[in-house]
Coordinates of C-alpha atoms in Angstrom, one line a residue:
X661 CA 11.1 -20.8 -6.0
X662 CA 12.9 -20.0 -9.2
X663 CA 11.1 -17.7 -11.6
X664 CA 12.7 -16.3 -14.7
X665 CA 10.8 -13.0 -14.6
X666 CA 11.7 -12.4 -11.0
X667 CA 15.3 -13.4 -11.6
X668 CA 15.5 -11.0 -14.5
X669 CA 13.9 -8.1 -12.6
X670 CA 16.2 -8.7 -9.6
X671 CA 19.3 -8.8 -11.8
X672 CA 18.5 -5.8 -14.0
X673 CA 16.5 -3.5 -11.7
X674 CA 18.0 -3.7 -8.2
X675 CA 21.4 -3.1 -6.7
X676 CA 20.9 -3.1 -2.9
X677 CA 24.1 -2.7 -0.9
X678 CA 22.5 -4.4 2.1
X679 CA 20.5 -7.5 2.9
X680 CA 17.3 -5.6 2.6
X681 CA 14.3 -7.2 4.4
X682 CA 12.4 -4.0 5.2
X683 CA 9.9 -3.5 2.4
X684 CA 7.1 -3.1 5.0
X685 CA 8.8 0.2 5.8
X686 CA 9.8 1.2 2.3
X687 CA 10.3 -0.7 -0.9
X688 CA 13.5 -0.5 -3.0
X689 CA 13.1 1.6 -6.0
X690 CA 13.6 -0.2 -9.3
X691 CA 16.3 1.3 -11.6
X692 CA 13.8 2.3 -14.2
X693 CA 11.8 4.3 -11.6
X694 CA 15.0 6.1 -10.4
X695 CA 15.9 6.9 -14.0
X696 CA 12.4 8.4 -14.6
X697 CA 12.6 10.6 -11.5
X698 CA 16.2 11.7 -12.4
X699 CA 15.1 12.5 -16.0
X700 CA 12.2 14.7 -14.9
X701 CA 14.4 16.4 -12.3
X702 CA 17.0 17.2 -15.0
X703 CA 14.3 18.5 -17.3
X704 CA 12.9 20.8 -14.6
X705 CA 16.4 22.0 -13.8
X706 CA 17.4 22.6 -17.4
X707 CA 14.2 24.2 -18.7
X708 CA 13.5 21.5 -21.2
X709 CA 9.9 20.9 -20.1
X710 CA 6.8 23.0 -20.1
X711 CA 5.3 22.3 -16.6
X712 CA 6.7 20.1 -13.8
X713 CA 5.7 16.8 -15.2
X714 CA 3.4 14.6 -17.3
X715 CA -0.3 14.1 -16.7
X716 CA 0.1 11.1 -19.0
X717 CA 2.5 9.5 -16.5
X718 CA 0.0 10.0 -13.7
X719 CA -2.7 8.4 -15.8
X720 CA -0.5 5.5 -16.7
X721 CA 0.2 4.9 -13.0
X722 CA -3.5 5.0 -12.3
X723 CA -4.2 2.5 -15.1
X724 CA -1.4 0.3 -14.0
X725 CA -2.6 0.2 -10.4
X726 CA -6.1 -0.5 -11.5
X727 CA -4.9 -3.5 -13.5
X728 CA -3.0 -4.9 -10.5
X729 CA -6.0 -4.7 -8.2
X730 CA -8.7 -5.6 -10.7
X731 CA -10.8 -2.5 -11.1
X732 CA -11.5 0.0 -13.9
X733 CA -9.3 3.1 -13.9
X734 CA -12.4 5.2 -13.4
X735 CA -12.6 3.8 -9.9
X736 CA -9.1 5.0 -8.9
X737 CA -8.2 8.4 -7.5
X738 CA -4.6 9.4 -7.0
X739 CA -3.0 11.4 -4.2
X740 CA -0.1 11.7 -1.8
X741 CA -1.0 9.8 1.3
X742 CA -3.2 7.2 2.9
X743 CA -4.2 9.7 5.7
X744 CA -5.6 12.2 3.2
X745 CA -7.6 9.5 1.4
X746 CA -9.0 8.1 4.7
X747 CA -9.8 11.7 5.6
X748 CA -12.2 11.9 2.7
X749 CA -13.9 8.7 3.9
X750 CA -14.1 10.0 7.4
X751 CA -15.7 13.3 6.2
X752 CA -18.4 11.3 4.5
X753 CA -19.8 9.7 7.6
X754 CA -22.8 11.3 9.5
X755 CA -22.3 12.3 13.2
X756 CA -22.7 9.3 15.5
X757 CA -21.7 6.7 12.9
X758 CA -19.9 3.7 14.3
X759 CA -16.5 2.8 12.8
X760 CA -15.1 -0.6 13.7
X761 CA -11.4 -1.3 13.4
X762 CA -8.8 -3.8 14.8
X763 CA -6.9 -3.1 17.9
X764 CA -3.4 -1.8 17.0
X765 CA -4.4 -0.8 13.5
X766 CA -2.0 1.6 11.7
X767 CA -2.6 5.1 12.8
X768 CA -3.3 6.6 9.3
X769 CA -6.3 4.2 8.9
X770 CA -8.1 5.2 12.2
X771 CA -6.9 8.6 13.3
X772 CA -9.0 10.6 10.7
X773 CA -12.1 9.0 12.3
X774 CA -11.0 9.5 15.8
X775 CA -10.2 13.2 15.5
X776 CA -13.6 14.1 14.2
X777 CA -14.9 13.8 17.7
X778 CA -18.5 13.0 16.7
X779 CA -18.0 9.4 15.5
X780 CA -18.1 6.3 17.6
X781 CA -14.9 4.3 17.1
X782 CA -14.8 0.7 18.4
X783 CA -11.7 -1.5 18.5
X784 CA -11.6 -5.3 18.7
X785 CA -8.9 -8.0 18.2
X786 CA -8.2 -8.7 14.6
X787 CA -9.4 -12.2 14.8
X788 CA -12.8 -11.0 16.2
X789 CA -13.3 -8.3 13.6
X790 CA -15.9 -10.2 11.5
X791 CA -17.9 -11.3 14.5
X792 CA -17.9 -7.8 15.9
X793 CA -19.8 -6.2 13.0
X794 CA -23.3 -5.4 14.3
X795 CA -26.4 -3.5 13.3
X796 CA -25.5 0.1 13.3
X797 CA -21.9 -0.4 12.3
X798 CA -21.4 2.1 9.5
X799 CA -17.9 1.2 8.4
X800 CA -15.3 -1.4 9.0
X801 CA -11.8 0.0 8.5
X802 CA -8.9 -2.4 8.5
X803 CA -5.7 -3.4 6.9
X804 CA -5.4 -6.6 4.8
X805 CA -2.0 -7.2 6.4
X806 CA -1.2 -5.7 9.8
X807 CA 1.8 -3.5 9.9
X808 CA 3.0 -4.5 13.3
X809 CA 3.2 -8.2 12.9
X810 CA 2.2 -9.3 9.3
X811 CA -1.1 -11.0 10.2
X812 CA -3.5 -11.3 7.3
X813 CA -7.1 -10.5 8.0
X814 CA -9.9 -12.9 7.2
X815 CA -11.0 -10.8 4.2
X816 CA -13.9 -13.0 3.1
X817 CA -15.4 -13.2 6.6
X818 CA -15.1 -9.4 7.2
X819 CA -16.7 -8.6 3.8
X820 CA -19.5 -11.1 4.4
X821 CA -20.2 -9.7 7.9
X822 CA -20.2 -6.1 6.6
X823 CA -22.6 -7.0 3.8
X824 CA -25.0 -8.8 6.2
X825 CA -25.2 -5.7 8.4
X826 CA -25.2 -3.0 5.7
X827 CA -21.8 -1.7 6.7
X828 CA -19.3 -0.3 4.2
X829 CA -15.7 -1.5 4.1
X830 CA -12.4 0.4 3.9
X831 CA -9.4 -1.8 3.3
X832 CA -5.8 -0.5 3.6
X833 CA -3.7 -2.4 1.1
X834 CA -0.4 -0.6 1.9
X835 CA 1.2 -3.8 3.3
X836 CA -0.3 -6.2 0.8
X837 CA -0.7 -4.6 -2.7
X838 CA 2.1 -6.0 -4.7
X839 CA 2.5 -9.4 -3.1
X840 CA -1.0 -10.4 -2.0
X841 CA -3.6 -10.8 -4.9
X842 CA -6.3 -8.2 -4.3
X843 CA -9.8 -7.7 -5.8
X844 CA -10.3 -4.0 -4.8
X845 CA -13.8 -3.9 -6.3
X846 CA -15.0 -6.1 -3.4
X847 CA -14.6 -3.2 -1.0
X848 CA -16.3 0.2 -0.9
X849 CA -12.9 1.8 -0.5
X850 CA -9.3 0.7 -0.6
X851 CA -6.3 2.9 0.2
X852 CA -2.8 2.0 -0.7
X853 CA 0.4 3.8 0.2
X854 CA 2.4 2.8 -2.8
X855 CA 5.9 3.2 -1.5
X856 CA 6.1 -0.2 0.1
X857 CA 5.4 -3.4 -2.0
X858 CA 4.5 -1.4 -5.1
X859 CA 8.0 0.1 -5.0
X860 CA 6.9 3.6 -5.9
X861 CA 8.5 6.8 -4.6
X862 CA 7.0 8.1 -1.4
X863 CA 4.2 10.5 -2.2
X864 CA 2.2 8.0 -4.2
X865 CA -1.1 6.8 -2.9
X866 CA -4.2 5.3 -4.5
X867 CA -7.8 5.3 -3.5
X868 CA -10.4 3.0 -5.1
X869 CA -14.1 3.8 -4.7
X870 CA -17.1 1.9 -5.9
X871 CA -19.6 3.8 -8.1
X872 CA -22.1 3.8 -5.2
X873 CA -19.6 5.1 -2.7
X874 CA -18.5 7.8 -5.1
X875 CA -22.0 9.4 -4.7
X876 CA -21.4 10.1 -1.0
X877 CA -17.7 10.9 -0.9
X878 CA -17.1 14.6 -0.3
X879 CA -15.0 16.8 -2.6
X880 CA -12.4 18.1 -0.1
X881 CA -9.8 19.4 -2.5
X882 CA -11.2 19.9 -6.0
X883 CA -9.1 21.8 -8.4
X884 CA -7.6 21.6 -11.9
X885 CA -6.5 18.0 -11.3
X886 CA -10.1 16.9 -10.6
X887 CA -11.6 18.7 -13.6
X888 CA -13.1 16.9 -16.5
X889 CA -11.1 19.3 -18.7
X890 CA -7.9 20.2 -16.7
X891 CA -6.3 22.6 -19.2
X892 CA -9.7 24.2 -19.7
X893 CA -10.0 24.8 -16.0
X894 CA -6.9 26.7 -15.2
X895 CA -8.6 30.0 -14.2
X896 CA -11.8 30.6 -12.2
X897 CA -13.9 27.9 -10.5
X898 CA -13.9 24.5 -12.2
X899 CA -17.2 24.2 -13.9
X900 CA -17.1 20.5 -14.7
X901 CA -15.5 18.0 -12.4
X902 CA -14.5 14.5 -13.8
X903 CA -17.5 12.2 -13.8
X904 CA -15.6 9.2 -12.2
X905 CA -13.2 8.8 -9.3
X906 CA -10.7 11.2 -10.8
X907 CA -12.8 14.0 -9.3
X908 CA -11.3 13.0 -6.0
X909 CA -7.7 13.4 -7.2
X910 CA -5.3 15.4 -5.2
X911 CA -2.7 17.5 -6.9
X912 CA 0.2 15.1 -7.1
X913 CA 4.0 15.2 -7.1
X914 CA 5.0 14.5 -10.7
X915 CA 8.4 13.3 -9.5
X916 CA 6.7 10.6 -7.5
X917 CA 4.3 9.6 -10.2
X918 CA 6.9 9.5 -13.0
X919 CA 8.6 6.9 -10.8
X920 CA 5.4 5.1 -9.9
X921 CA 4.5 4.6 -13.6
X922 CA 7.7 2.6 -14.1
X923 CA 7.6 0.7 -10.8
X924 CA 4.0 -0.5 -11.4
X925 CA 4.8 -1.5 -15.0
X926 CA 7.7 -3.6 -13.7
X927 CA 5.5 -5.3 -11.1
X928 CA 2.8 -6.0 -13.7
X929 CA 5.4 -7.6 -16.0
X930 CA 6.4 -10.0 -13.2
X931 CA 2.9 -10.7 -11.9
X932 CA 1.5 -10.5 -8.4
X933 CA 0.8 -14.2 -8.2
X934 CA 4.5 -14.9 -8.9
X935 CA 5.6 -12.4 -6.3
X936 CA 3.2 -14.0 -3.8
X937 CA 4.7 -17.4 -4.3
X938 CA 8.2 -16.1 -4.1
X939 CA 7.8 -13.8 -1.1
X940 CA 5.8 -16.2 1.0
X941 CA 8.2 -19.0 0.3
X942 CA 11.1 -16.9 1.6
X943 CA 9.0 -16.0 4.7
X944 CA 8.3 -19.6 5.4
X945 CA 12.0 -20.4 5.2
X946 CA 12.7 -17.7 7.7
X947 CA 9.9 -18.9 10.1
X948 CA 11.3 -22.4 10.0
X949 CA 14.9 -21.2 10.5
X950 CA 13.8 -19.0 13.5
X951 CA 12.1 -21.9 15.1
X952 CA 15.2 -24.0 14.8
X953 CA 17.2 -21.4 16.8
X954 CA 14.5 -21.0 19.5
X955 CA 12.5 -18.0 18.2
X956 CA 8.8 -18.5 17.4
X957 CA 7.4 -16.1 14.8
X958 CA 3.8 -15.0 14.5
X959 CA 2.2 -17.9 12.7
X960 CA 0.7 -17.6 9.2
X961 CA 1.7 -17.5 5.6
X962 CA 2.3 -13.8 5.2
X963 CA 5.2 -12.3 3.3
X964 CA 5.8 -10.3 6.5
X965 CA 7.4 -12.1 9.4
X966 CA 7.3 -10.8 13.0
X967 CA 9.0 -12.3 16.1
X968 CA 7.5 -11.1 19.4
X969 CA 10.0 -9.7 21.9
X970 CA 12.9 -9.7 19.5
X971 CA 12.7 -6.1 18.4
X972 CA 15.8 -5.2 20.4
X973 CA 17.9 -7.2 17.9
X974 CA 17.2 -4.7 15.1
X975 CA 20.3 -2.6 15.8
X976 CA 22.5 -5.8 15.7
X977 CA 21.1 -6.8 12.4
X978 CA 21.5 -3.3 11.0
X979 CA 25.2 -3.2 12.1
X980 CA 25.7 -6.4 10.1
X981 CA 24.0 -4.9 7.0
X982 CA 20.7 -6.7 7.4
X983 CA 17.9 -4.2 7.2
X984 CA 14.7 -5.1 9.2
X985 CA 12.5 -3.1 11.5
X986 CA 11.3 -3.1 15.1
X987 CA 7.5 -2.6 15.5
X988 CA 5.4 -2.9 18.7
X989 CA 8.2 -5.0 20.3
X990 CA 8.4 -7.3 17.3
X991 CA 11.4 -7.9 15.0
X992 CA 9.8 -7.5 11.5
X993 CA 11.2 -8.8 8.3
X994 CA 9.4 -8.5 4.9
X995 CA 10.1 -10.2 1.6
X996 CA 9.7 -9.1 -2.0
X997 CA 10.7 -10.0 -5.5
X998 CA 14.3 -8.7 -5.0
X999 CA 15.0 -11.0 -2.1
X1000 CA 16.6 -14.5 -2.2
X1001 CA 17.2 -17.5 0.0
X1002 CA 20.7 -16.1 0.7
X1003 CA 19.0 -13.1 2.3
X1004 CA 17.1 -15.3 4.7
X1005 CA 20.1 -17.3 5.6
X1006 CA 22.2 -14.2 6.2
X1007 CA 19.6 -12.9 8.7
X1008 CA 19.5 -16.2 10.5
X1009 CA 23.3 -16.3 10.7
X1010 CA 23.4 -12.9 12.4
X1011 CA 20.7 -13.8 14.8
X1012 CA 22.5 -17.0 15.7
X1013 CA 25.9 -15.4 16.0

């Protein structure tokens, strides 16, 4: 499980004061991201900068994310939240369209469809999702990795079923991008809250859109950021929007994106494949250890480990300096590049004690 790039990143970029196994809630910020946010905040406080931040940093974050998920930067829109990005997709559907999603899906992925009131939302167990796609299904909306218990969807099967029935796909990669290799171009839309496994400041979110889907996505918040010539579009209506996915950009928090540029650069230097091997290896160690003390985790090879019925132990672990989370009755631990075997063993020691 040793990897020199991971070891170097862990040593130079992270200084957690706890046994931090809670990336599924919020990733640790690398030191370089913290430094970038602090530098921008100081500039804004001291009057050393014209404007609140750098458009170049936003573009670098876009390009870095595009590289991680295997698409051209022109397919990536930036914004502040998954819910806002999903809201655009929801607004694109005609009245009466059917949206298929897993039971217990994260609320930001499904609520924008539900609140419209004129769409048909249908929920099925995750393992039945591919089989449940049918003629008339307009969109399948689902997470690659379930927030509540870490289960990984059968991505190939769902894509194939959607294609066979002419349905579009919306994949939430918030719990997967950064540790699970992802080909975003295989989906009509992906949405990613980047403050988890991408280790960006909260307020960073990415939307990928195929060229075909761009033609039907509504422009809900066009402004200077979405212009083909931002500094030429400061006053009056924007007369020329960007000709790629940037026309769907939300005005962003520069503080978040200055940090995001640095965090994504770090992750790219380590490599998602290396993180996948490292994180899933630690997760497997935890599952094996849990079984040895009488606790069966949700099976699978995810970097997110959940133990049904053990959520009430979260306060005990927190008191001992082991940070995990309780979700839907599960005790949930999640692993990333900054974790070690010693972290796994510490969690098991507390649970045993």
